[in-house]
Coordinates of C-alpha atoms in Angstrom, one line a residue:
Chain E
M14 CA -25.2 -109.7 -38.5
K15 CA -22.9 -112.6 -38.9
G16 CA -20.3 -113.9 -36.5
P17 CA -16.6 -113.6 -37.3
E18 CA -16.3 -117.3 -38.4
A19 CA -19.0 -116.8 -41.1
E20 CA -17.3 -113.6 -42.3
W21 CA -14.0 -115.3 -42.6
R22 CA -15.5 -118.2 -44.6
E23 CA -17.3 -115.7 -46.9
A24 CA -14.0 -113.9 -47.6
L25 CA -12.2 -117.2 -48.2
A26 CA -14.9 -118.1 -50.8
E27 CA -14.2 -114.8 -52.5
G28 CA -10.5 -115.6 -52.6
R29 CA -9.3 -113.6 -49.7
L30 CA -7.4 -114.8 -46.6
L31 CA -8.4 -112.6 -43.7
L32 CA -6.9 -112.4 -40.2
Q33 CA -8.0 -110.3 -37.3
R34 CA -5.7 -108.0 -35.3
T35 CA -6.0 -106.6 -31.8
A36 CA -5.6 -102.9 -30.9
D37 CA -1.9 -103.5 -30.3
G38 CA -1.4 -105.1 -33.6
K39 CA -1.3 -108.8 -32.7
A40 CA -2.6 -111.2 -35.4
V41 CA -5.5 -113.5 -34.3
F42 CA -6.5 -116.8 -35.9
P43 CA -9.0 -118.6 -35.8
P44 CA -11.3 -115.6 -35.9
R45 CA -12.9 -114.6 -32.6
V46 CA -15.5 -112.3 -31.2
A47 CA -12.9 -110.8 -28.9
A48 CA -9.2 -110.7 -28.4
P49 CA -7.8 -113.9 -26.8
G50 CA -6.4 -113.3 -23.3
T51 CA -7.9 -109.8 -22.8
G52 CA -11.5 -110.2 -24.1
E53 CA -11.2 -106.8 -25.7
G54 CA -13.5 -106.3 -28.7
G55 CA -12.8 -104.2 -31.7
L56 CA -10.8 -106.8 -33.6
E57 CA -10.0 -105.5 -37.0
W58 CA -10.0 -107.5 -40.2
F59 CA -7.0 -107.3 -42.5
E60 CA -5.9 -109.3 -45.6
A61 CA -3.0 -111.5 -44.9
S62 CA 0.0 -111.7 -47.3
G63 CA -0.3 -115.5 -47.4
R64 CA 3.4 -115.8 -46.9
G65 CA 4.6 -118.0 -44.1
T66 CA 7.1 -120.5 -42.7
I67 CA 6.7 -124.2 -41.9
Y68 CA 6.7 -124.6 -38.1
S69 CA 6.2 -128.4 -38.1
L70 CA 5.1 -131.1 -40.4
T71 CA 4.1 -134.7 -40.6
W72 CA 3.5 -137.1 -43.5
V73 CA 0.5 -139.3 -43.0
Q74 CA 1.2 -142.7 -44.5
R75 CA -1.5 -144.5 -46.5
R76 CA -1.8 -148.0 -47.9
P77 CA -0.1 -148.1 -51.3
P78 CA -0.8 -147.3 -54.0
Q79 CA -2.2 -144.2 -52.2
E80 CA 0.5 -141.6 -51.7
P81 CA 1.3 -140.1 -48.2
Y82 CA 0.0 -136.6 -47.6
N83 CA 1.4 -133.9 -45.4
V84 CA -0.1 -132.0 -42.5
V85 CA 1.8 -128.8 -41.6
L86 CA 1.7 -126.0 -39.1
V87 CA 2.4 -122.7 -40.8
D88 CA 3.5 -119.5 -39.1
L89 CA 2.1 -116.7 -41.2
D90 CA 4.4 -113.7 -41.6
E91 CA 1.8 -111.6 -39.8
G92 CA 2.1 -113.7 -36.7
A93 CA -0.8 -116.2 -36.6
R94 CA -0.3 -120.0 -36.9
L95 CA -2.6 -122.5 -38.6
M96 CA -2.8 -126.0 -39.8
S97 CA -2.7 -126.7 -43.5
R98 CA -1.2 -128.8 -46.3
V99 CA 1.6 -128.0 -48.7
E100 CA 0.8 -129.2 -52.3
D101 CA 3.1 -130.2 -55.1
V102 CA 5.9 -131.4 -52.9
A103 CA 7.7 -134.7 -52.4
P104 CA 8.0 -136.2 -48.9
D105 CA 11.8 -135.9 -48.6
T106 CA 12.0 -132.3 -49.8
L107 CA 9.6 -130.7 -47.3
E108 CA 11.3 -129.2 -44.2
I109 CA 10.6 -127.2 -41.1
G110 CA 11.7 -123.6 -41.7
Q111 CA 10.8 -123.6 -45.5
E112 CA 8.9 -120.6 -46.8
V113 CA 5.5 -121.2 -48.2
E114 CA 2.7 -119.2 -49.9
A115 CA -1.0 -119.6 -49.4
Y116 CA -3.5 -120.2 -52.1
I117 CA -7.2 -121.0 -52.0
D118 CA -8.4 -124.1 -53.6
R119 CA -12.0 -123.6 -54.7
S120 CA -12.3 -126.8 -56.8
G121 CA -14.2 -128.6 -54.0
E122 CA -17.5 -128.0 -52.3
E123 CA -15.9 -125.8 -49.7
P124 CA -12.9 -123.5 -50.4
V125 CA -9.8 -124.8 -48.7
L126 CA -6.7 -122.8 -47.7
L127 CA -3.6 -124.6 -49.0
F128 CA 0.1 -123.7 -49.4
R129 CA 2.9 -124.2 -52.0
L130 CA 6.6 -123.7 -51.5
A131 CA 7.3 -120.0 -52.0
R132 CA 8.7 -119.0 -55.4
G133 CA 12.4 -118.7 -55.1
A134 CA 12.6 -120.8 -52.0
S135 CA 14.4 -124.1 -52.2
Chain Y
M22 CA -1.5 -116.3 -7.1
S23 CA -0.7 -119.4 -5.2
D24 CA -2.9 -122.4 -5.0
V25 CA -4.9 -123.6 -2.0
F26 CA -5.1 -127.3 -1.6
P27 CA -5.9 -129.6 1.4
R28 CA -2.5 -131.3 1.4
G29 CA -2.8 -134.7 2.9
R30 CA -6.3 -134.2 4.3
T31 CA -7.8 -136.6 1.8
A32 CA -6.5 -139.9 0.7
I33 CA -7.0 -142.8 -1.7
A34 CA -8.6 -145.4 0.5
G35 CA -9.3 -148.1 -2.1
L36 CA -8.2 -149.0 -5.6
A37 CA -8.7 -151.6 -8.3
T38 CA -8.1 -152.5 -11.9
Y39 CA -10.2 -155.0 -13.8
G40 CA -10.2 -156.6 -17.2
V41 CA -6.8 -155.1 -18.2
G42 CA -5.9 -156.3 -21.7
E43 CA -8.9 -158.1 -23.1
A44 CA -12.3 -158.6 -21.5
P45 CA -14.3 -160.1 -24.3
G46 CA -18.1 -159.9 -24.0
H47 CA -18.2 -157.0 -21.6
T48 CA -19.6 -153.6 -22.0
S49 CA -17.6 -150.6 -20.8
M50 CA -20.1 -149.9 -18.1
E51 CA -19.8 -153.5 -16.8
L52 CA -16.1 -153.2 -16.6
T53 CA -16.3 -149.8 -14.9
A54 CA -18.8 -151.0 -12.3
K55 CA -16.7 -154.1 -11.5
A56 CA -13.6 -152.0 -11.0
G57 CA -15.6 -149.6 -8.8
L58 CA -17.0 -152.3 -6.6
M59 CA -13.6 -153.9 -6.3
A60 CA -12.1 -150.6 -5.2
L61 CA -14.8 -150.2 -2.6
D62 CA -14.1 -153.7 -1.3
D63 CA -10.4 -153.0 -1.2
A64 CA -11.2 -150.0 1.0
G65 CA -13.5 -152.1 3.2
L66 CA -16.4 -149.8 2.2
T67 CA -19.7 -150.5 0.4
L68 CA -21.8 -148.8 -2.3
A69 CA -23.9 -147.3 0.5
D70 CA -20.9 -145.3 1.6
V71 CA -20.5 -143.6 -1.8
D72 CA -22.1 -140.1 -2.2
A73 CA -20.1 -138.8 -5.2
L74 CA -19.3 -140.3 -8.6
Y75 CA -16.6 -139.1 -10.9
V76 CA -16.5 -141.1 -14.1
C77 CA -15.7 -141.3 -17.8
Q78 CA -16.9 -143.7 -20.4
P79 CA -15.6 -143.9 -24.0
A80 CA -18.8 -142.7 -25.7
D81 CA -21.3 -141.7 -23.0
F82 CA -21.4 -138.0 -22.4
F83 CA -23.9 -138.5 -19.6
A84 CA -21.7 -141.0 -17.9
G85 CA -22.2 -139.6 -14.4
L86 CA -25.9 -140.2 -14.7
S87 CA -25.6 -143.6 -16.3
F88 CA -23.1 -144.8 -13.7
A89 CA -25.4 -143.7 -10.8
E90 CA -28.3 -145.5 -12.4
Y91 CA -26.3 -148.6 -13.1
L92 CA -25.0 -148.8 -9.5
G93 CA -28.5 -148.0 -8.2
I94 CA -27.4 -145.1 -6.0
R95 CA -28.4 -141.5 -5.8
P96 CA -25.2 -139.6 -5.2
R97 CA -25.1 -136.1 -3.9
Y98 CA -22.7 -135.1 -6.7
T99 CA -21.8 -136.5 -10.1
D100 CA -19.0 -135.3 -12.3
N101 CA -17.9 -136.4 -15.7
N102 CA -15.5 -133.6 -16.5
R103 CA -14.0 -134.6 -19.8
T104 CA -10.5 -133.4 -20.5
G105 CA -9.4 -136.6 -22.2
G106 CA -7.2 -139.1 -20.4
S107 CA -6.1 -136.6 -17.8
A108 CA -9.7 -136.2 -16.5
F109 CA -9.1 -138.4 -13.5
M110 CA -6.4 -136.2 -12.2
S111 CA -8.9 -133.3 -12.4
H112 CA -11.4 -135.6 -10.7
I113 CA -9.0 -136.0 -7.8
A114 CA -8.6 -132.3 -7.5
S115 CA -12.3 -131.6 -7.3
A116 CA -13.0 -134.6 -5.1
A117 CA -10.3 -133.5 -2.6
L118 CA -11.8 -130.0 -2.4
A119 CA -15.4 -131.3 -2.1
L120 CA -14.3 -133.8 0.6
E121 CA -12.4 -131.2 2.5
A122 CA -15.4 -128.8 2.4
G123 CA -17.7 -131.5 3.7
Y124 CA -19.8 -131.3 0.6
I125 CA -19.2 -135.0 0.0
D126 CA -17.9 -137.8 2.2
C127 CA -16.8 -140.6 -0.2
A128 CA -15.9 -140.3 -3.8
L129 CA -15.7 -143.1 -6.3
I130 CA -13.6 -142.3 -9.4
A131 CA -14.0 -144.8 -12.1
Y132 CA -13.4 -145.6 -15.8
G133 CA -13.7 -148.5 -18.1
S134 CA -13.5 -149.3 -21.8
N135 CA -14.0 -152.3 -24.0
Q136 CA -12.4 -150.7 -27.0
R137 CA -10.1 -153.6 -27.9
T138 CA -12.6 -156.4 -28.0
S139 CA -15.5 -154.2 -29.2
G140 CA -13.8 -152.5 -32.1
G141 CA -10.0 -152.7 -31.9
K142 CA -9.6 -149.0 -32.4
L143 CA -9.4 -146.0 -30.1
A144 CA -13.0 -145.5 -29.2
T145 CA -13.7 -141.8 -29.1
K146 CA -16.2 -139.4 -30.6
I147 CA -13.8 -136.5 -30.3
T148 CA -12.3 -135.3 -33.6
S149 CA -10.2 -132.4 -34.9
N150 CA -11.8 -129.0 -34.8
Q151 CA -13.3 -127.3 -38.0
W152 CA -10.0 -125.4 -38.7
D153 CA -7.8 -128.5 -38.7
E154 CA -10.2 -131.1 -40.0
P155 CA -9.9 -130.2 -43.7
Y156 CA -6.3 -131.3 -43.6
K157 CA -7.1 -134.7 -42.2
P158 CA -4.6 -135.1 -39.4
L159 CA -5.0 -138.5 -37.9
F160 CA -6.8 -137.8 -34.6
P161 CA -5.1 -137.6 -32.2
L162 CA -1.9 -139.2 -33.6
S163 CA -0.7 -136.6 -36.2
S164 CA -0.8 -133.8 -33.5
Y165 CA 1.7 -135.8 -31.4
A166 CA 3.7 -136.3 -34.7
L167 CA 3.8 -132.5 -35.2
A168 CA 5.1 -132.1 -31.6
A169 CA 7.7 -134.8 -32.1
A170 CA 8.9 -133.4 -35.4
R171 CA 9.3 -130.0 -33.9
H172 CA 11.2 -131.4 -30.9
M173 CA 13.5 -133.3 -33.2
H174 CA 14.0 -130.1 -35.2
V175 CA 14.8 -127.8 -32.3
F176 CA 16.7 -130.2 -30.0
G177 CA 18.0 -132.9 -32.3
T178 CA 15.9 -135.6 -30.6
T179 CA 16.2 -138.9 -32.6
R180 CA 13.9 -141.8 -33.4
E181 CA 16.3 -144.0 -31.4
E182 CA 15.6 -141.8 -28.4
L183 CA 11.9 -142.0 -28.9
A184 CA 12.2 -145.8 -29.2
S185 CA 14.1 -146.1 -26.0
V186 CA 10.9 -144.9 -24.2
A187 CA 9.1 -147.9 -25.8
L188 CA 11.9 -150.2 -24.8
A189 CA 11.9 -149.1 -21.2
A190 CA 8.1 -149.5 -21.0
R191 CA 8.3 -153.0 -22.4
A192 CA 11.1 -154.0 -20.0
W193 CA 8.8 -152.9 -17.0
A194 CA 5.8 -154.7 -18.6
Q195 CA 7.7 -158.0 -19.0
T196 CA 7.8 -158.5 -15.2
N197 CA 4.2 -157.3 -14.7
P198 CA 1.8 -160.2 -15.1
E199 CA -1.2 -157.8 -15.6
A200 CA 0.5 -156.0 -18.5
F201 CA -0.9 -156.8 -22.0
A202 CA 2.4 -156.6 -24.0
H203 CA 5.1 -159.0 -22.7
G204 CA 6.9 -160.0 -25.9
S205 CA 10.5 -159.1 -26.7
L206 CA 11.1 -155.7 -28.3
T207 CA 14.3 -154.5 -29.7
M208 CA 15.6 -151.2 -31.0
E209 CA 15.6 -152.8 -34.5
D210 CA 11.9 -153.7 -34.1
C211 CA 11.1 -150.1 -33.2
L212 CA 13.0 -148.5 -36.0
S213 CA 11.6 -150.9 -38.6
A214 CA 8.0 -150.7 -37.3
R215 CA 5.4 -149.4 -39.8
M216 CA 5.5 -145.6 -40.1
I217 CA 2.1 -144.0 -39.4
S218 CA 2.5 -140.3 -39.4
T219 CA 6.1 -139.2 -39.5
P220 CA 8.1 -139.4 -37.2
I221 CA 5.7 -141.6 -35.2
S222 CA 5.7 -145.3 -36.1
K223 CA 3.5 -148.1 -34.6
A224 CA 6.2 -148.7 -32.0
D225 CA 5.8 -145.2 -30.7
C226 CA 2.0 -145.7 -30.1
C227 CA 0.3 -146.8 -27.0
L228 CA -1.7 -150.1 -27.0
V229 CA -5.3 -150.5 -27.8
T230 CA -6.7 -152.6 -24.9
D231 CA -9.8 -153.1 -22.7
G232 CA -9.6 -152.3 -19.1
A233 CA -11.2 -150.6 -16.1
A234 CA -9.9 -148.8 -13.0
A235 CA -11.3 -147.2 -9.9
I236 CA -10.2 -145.4 -6.8
V237 CA -12.1 -144.5 -3.6
M238 CA -11.3 -141.2 -1.9
T239 CA -12.3 -140.1 1.6
R240 CA -11.1 -137.6 4.2
M241 CA -8.0 -138.7 6.0
D242 CA -9.7 -139.3 9.3
R243 CA -12.0 -141.8 7.7
A244 CA -9.4 -143.3 5.4
K245 CA -7.4 -144.3 8.5
D246 CA -10.2 -146.6 9.6
C247 CA -10.4 -148.3 6.2
A248 CA -9.0 -151.7 5.3
K249 CA -5.8 -150.5 3.8
V250 CA -3.2 -147.9 4.7
P251 CA -4.3 -144.6 3.1
V252 CA -2.4 -143.0 0.3
P253 CA -2.6 -139.3 1.0
V254 CA -3.2 -136.8 -1.9
L255 CA -0.6 -134.1 -1.4
G256 CA -1.4 -132.0 -4.5
S257 CA -3.3 -131.9 -7.7
A258 CA -3.4 -129.4 -10.5
A259 CA -4.6 -129.2 -14.1
A260 CA -3.5 -126.8 -16.9
A261 CA -5.4 -125.9 -20.1
W262 CA -3.1 -124.3 -22.6
W263 CA -4.7 -125.2 -25.9
N264 CA -7.0 -127.7 -27.5
S265 CA -5.6 -127.8 -31.1
V266 CA -1.8 -128.1 -31.4
A267 CA -2.1 -125.3 -34.0
Q268 CA -2.8 -122.9 -31.1
A269 CA 0.3 -124.0 -29.0
Q270 CA 2.6 -121.1 -28.5
D271 CA 5.6 -123.5 -28.4
L272 CA 4.8 -127.0 -29.3
T273 CA 7.9 -128.4 -27.5
M274 CA 6.5 -127.2 -24.2
T275 CA 3.3 -128.4 -22.7
G276 CA 1.0 -127.3 -19.8
A277 CA 2.7 -130.0 -17.7
R278 CA 5.1 -127.3 -16.9
E279 CA 2.3 -125.4 -15.1
S280 CA 0.4 -128.4 -13.7
G281 CA 3.5 -130.0 -12.4
A282 CA 4.9 -126.9 -10.7
R283 CA 1.6 -126.1 -9.1
A284 CA 1.0 -129.7 -7.8
M285 CA 4.5 -129.9 -6.4
E286 CA 4.2 -126.5 -4.7
M287 CA 0.9 -127.7 -3.1
A288 CA 2.7 -130.8 -1.9
G289 CA 5.8 -128.9 -0.8
V290 CA 8.1 -131.1 -2.9
K291 CA 10.5 -130.8 -5.9
P292 CA 11.3 -133.1 -8.8
S293 CA 14.4 -134.6 -7.1
D294 CA 12.2 -135.7 -4.1
F295 CA 10.2 -138.3 -6.2
D296 CA 10.7 -142.0 -5.8
T297 CA 8.7 -142.9 -8.9
V298 CA 6.9 -141.1 -11.7
Q299 CA 4.0 -142.4 -13.7
L300 CA 3.4 -140.5 -17.0
Y301 CA 0.7 -140.7 -19.5
D302 CA 2.6 -142.2 -22.5
A303 CA 0.1 -142.2 -25.3
F304 CA 3.1 -141.8 -27.6
T305 CA 6.8 -142.0 -26.9
I306 CA 7.2 -138.3 -27.3
N307 CA 4.9 -137.7 -24.3
T308 CA 7.3 -139.3 -21.9
I309 CA 10.2 -137.1 -23.2
L310 CA 8.0 -133.9 -23.1
F311 CA 6.7 -134.6 -19.6
L312 CA 10.0 -135.5 -18.1
E313 CA 11.3 -132.1 -19.3
D314 CA 8.2 -130.1 -18.5
L315 CA 7.8 -131.6 -15.0
G316 CA 11.4 -130.8 -14.3
F317 CA 13.1 -134.2 -14.2
C318 CA 15.5 -133.1 -16.9
A319 CA 16.2 -129.8 -18.7
K320 CA 14.2 -128.8 -21.7
G321 CA 15.6 -130.5 -24.8
E322 CA 17.5 -133.1 -22.8
G323 CA 14.6 -135.6 -22.6
G324 CA 15.9 -137.6 -25.5
P325 CA 19.4 -138.3 -24.1
F326 CA 17.9 -138.7 -20.7
V327 CA 15.7 -141.6 -21.7
A328 CA 18.4 -143.1 -24.0
S329 CA 20.7 -143.3 -21.0
G330 CA 18.5 -145.9 -19.5
A331 CA 17.4 -143.6 -16.6
I332 CA 13.7 -144.5 -16.8
A333 CA 14.1 -148.3 -17.4
P334 CA 14.3 -151.0 -14.7
G335 CA 17.5 -150.3 -12.7
G336 CA 17.7 -146.7 -13.8
S337 CA 17.9 -143.6 -11.6
L338 CA 14.2 -142.5 -12.1
P339 CA 11.7 -145.4 -12.2
V340 CA 9.1 -144.2 -14.8
N341 CA 5.9 -146.1 -15.7
T342 CA 6.8 -149.1 -13.6
N343 CA 3.7 -151.0 -14.8
G344 CA 4.7 -150.8 -18.4
G345 CA 2.7 -147.6 -19.1
G346 CA 0.2 -147.0 -21.9
L347 CA 2.8 -148.3 -24.3
S348 CA 3.0 -151.9 -22.8
Y349 CA 0.7 -152.2 -19.8
C350 CA -2.7 -151.1 -21.1
H351 CA -4.4 -148.3 -22.9
P352 CA -8.2 -148.5 -23.0
G353 CA -8.5 -145.0 -24.4
M354 CA -8.1 -142.8 -21.3
Y355 CA -5.1 -144.0 -19.3
G356 CA -4.8 -141.4 -16.6
L357 CA -6.5 -143.4 -13.8
F358 CA -4.1 -146.3 -14.4
A359 CA -1.1 -144.0 -13.9
I360 CA -2.7 -142.9 -10.6
I361 CA -3.2 -146.5 -9.5
E362 CA 0.3 -147.5 -10.3
A363 CA 1.6 -144.6 -8.3
A364 CA -0.6 -145.5 -5.3
R365 CA 0.3 -149.2 -5.6
Q366 CA 4.0 -148.3 -5.4
I367 CA 3.4 -146.3 -2.2
R368 CA 1.3 -149.1 -0.7
G369 CA 3.9 -151.7 -1.6
E370 CA 1.5 -153.6 -3.8
A371 CA 3.0 -153.0 -7.3
A372 CA 4.0 -155.9 -9.6
N373 CA 7.4 -154.3 -10.0
Q374 CA 7.5 -153.1 -6.4
L375 CA 10.4 -150.8 -5.6
A376 CA 11.9 -150.2 -2.2
D377 CA 11.2 -147.1 0.0
M378 CA 8.4 -145.5 -2.0
N379 CA 7.3 -142.4 -0.2
L380 CA 6.6 -139.9 -3.0
A381 CA 5.0 -140.7 -6.3
L382 CA 3.8 -138.5 -9.2
A383 CA 1.1 -139.3 -11.6
H384 CA 0.8 -137.1 -14.7
G385 CA -2.2 -137.2 -17.1
N386 CA -2.5 -135.9 -20.6
G387 CA -5.6 -135.3 -22.6
G388 CA -6.6 -134.5 -26.1
T389 CA -3.7 -133.5 -28.3
L390 CA -1.2 -132.6 -25.6
S391 CA -4.0 -130.3 -24.6
S392 CA -5.0 -131.0 -21.0
Q393 CA -2.2 -131.6 -18.6
A394 CA -2.9 -132.6 -15.0
T395 CA -0.6 -133.7 -12.2
V396 CA -1.2 -135.5 -8.9
V397 CA 1.3 -135.9 -6.1
L398 CA 0.8 -138.9 -3.8
G399 CA 2.7 -139.7 -0.7
S400 CA 3.1 -142.3 2.0
M401 CA 1.7 -141.7 5.5
A402 CA 5.2 -140.6 6.4
T403 CA 4.7 -137.5 4.3
V404 CA 1.8 -136.0 6.2

């Protein structure tokens, strides 16, 4: 039997973003063997909507001609927070509080969870 | 649950810094051992008196063993607890408890790094965890940038306010001969400095230097017989709220809130009692966060507080009177240097000595705002 991290990575490779939730409904990420703070087992997997809001962001500068890239913290609508990157966005247009949507980039060796600005959001 | 701590029953009996700035041709262990022996000499003690070692080295995860071997002693206890640059505040807490219990009699707490002359970059083998690493945050810089960006968003903190932390540090450093950065620094210099990870520019970052530091701790009865007036340890507490910033509940509030409150309760003091405050300023945002979280100003008011000149020479709260990690030195793990500056102010031996120093705080930060640890030191009048 695999541990929760391996289960999460398998799901991601299949195109699904999983979170865990505690008995009282609190979302948990990164995946754990027991609920943080209480140590209670019985964490339940569920598929996240992928929708979230930017909690904070930074643009990492690189030597030209390389473009800067962003690193963001995203609050998922279900309650967990994670680090990621928002693709297809210019430095001066990305803001804290913007709504974003997750997608899974499977073009590389390992699948990577990334975000885009939510459709309909500015 | 309230903390139990042997307030004023242990003391810093000796201290030293060595090779601050550049120490070409030296290994980290050589610098560490020199500082350790100088601290013992300062206390009027010898290596034969030491029965416990607390140590960190940039890249040696068995540093306690290596240090014992290098010094040629067989200590009863070694500890290389590694919480980042706050480790030495935690070392003080465990050493105080072990001394009080009689488990050890004399603790040498030491650190040294040759990161500037050996490589010129922060020397660490620590990196982002597997959840953050795919997004390539600069370690540790981008995590502090995320905290700064959030603080700016929530409280309206500005780049000018961040820069005023760097300007205050430089002003202190300019009159400290031991400090590495003495050159002039203006607001314009800070605002036009190369951006690294928004909103943190080069001017918001600590130095990359060499340097070593060491303190000797004993029980108060013994410290009174040492060469120098003891600096009593009144309280010490560490908090562990997260490792990755992605796991912070509120990235504008650090574990300093807990470590500071606990250390001050042990000491029986409050923020307004302090004569000087030494904070681990790896980045300018640190000073603002810690001033707020330790209770020297309200949450969100750190920016205006530092911009008012309060922490600079002549201000109402002398902060980082040696020039701090921003302008004094930063060999990779600055915490022990903050402790030593606090102790020097109490002893009356600081380069920028201030009058009537009876209560000093040294606050350490480790990882990515992860470990927070606070030490309260007093003069003999406080015990």
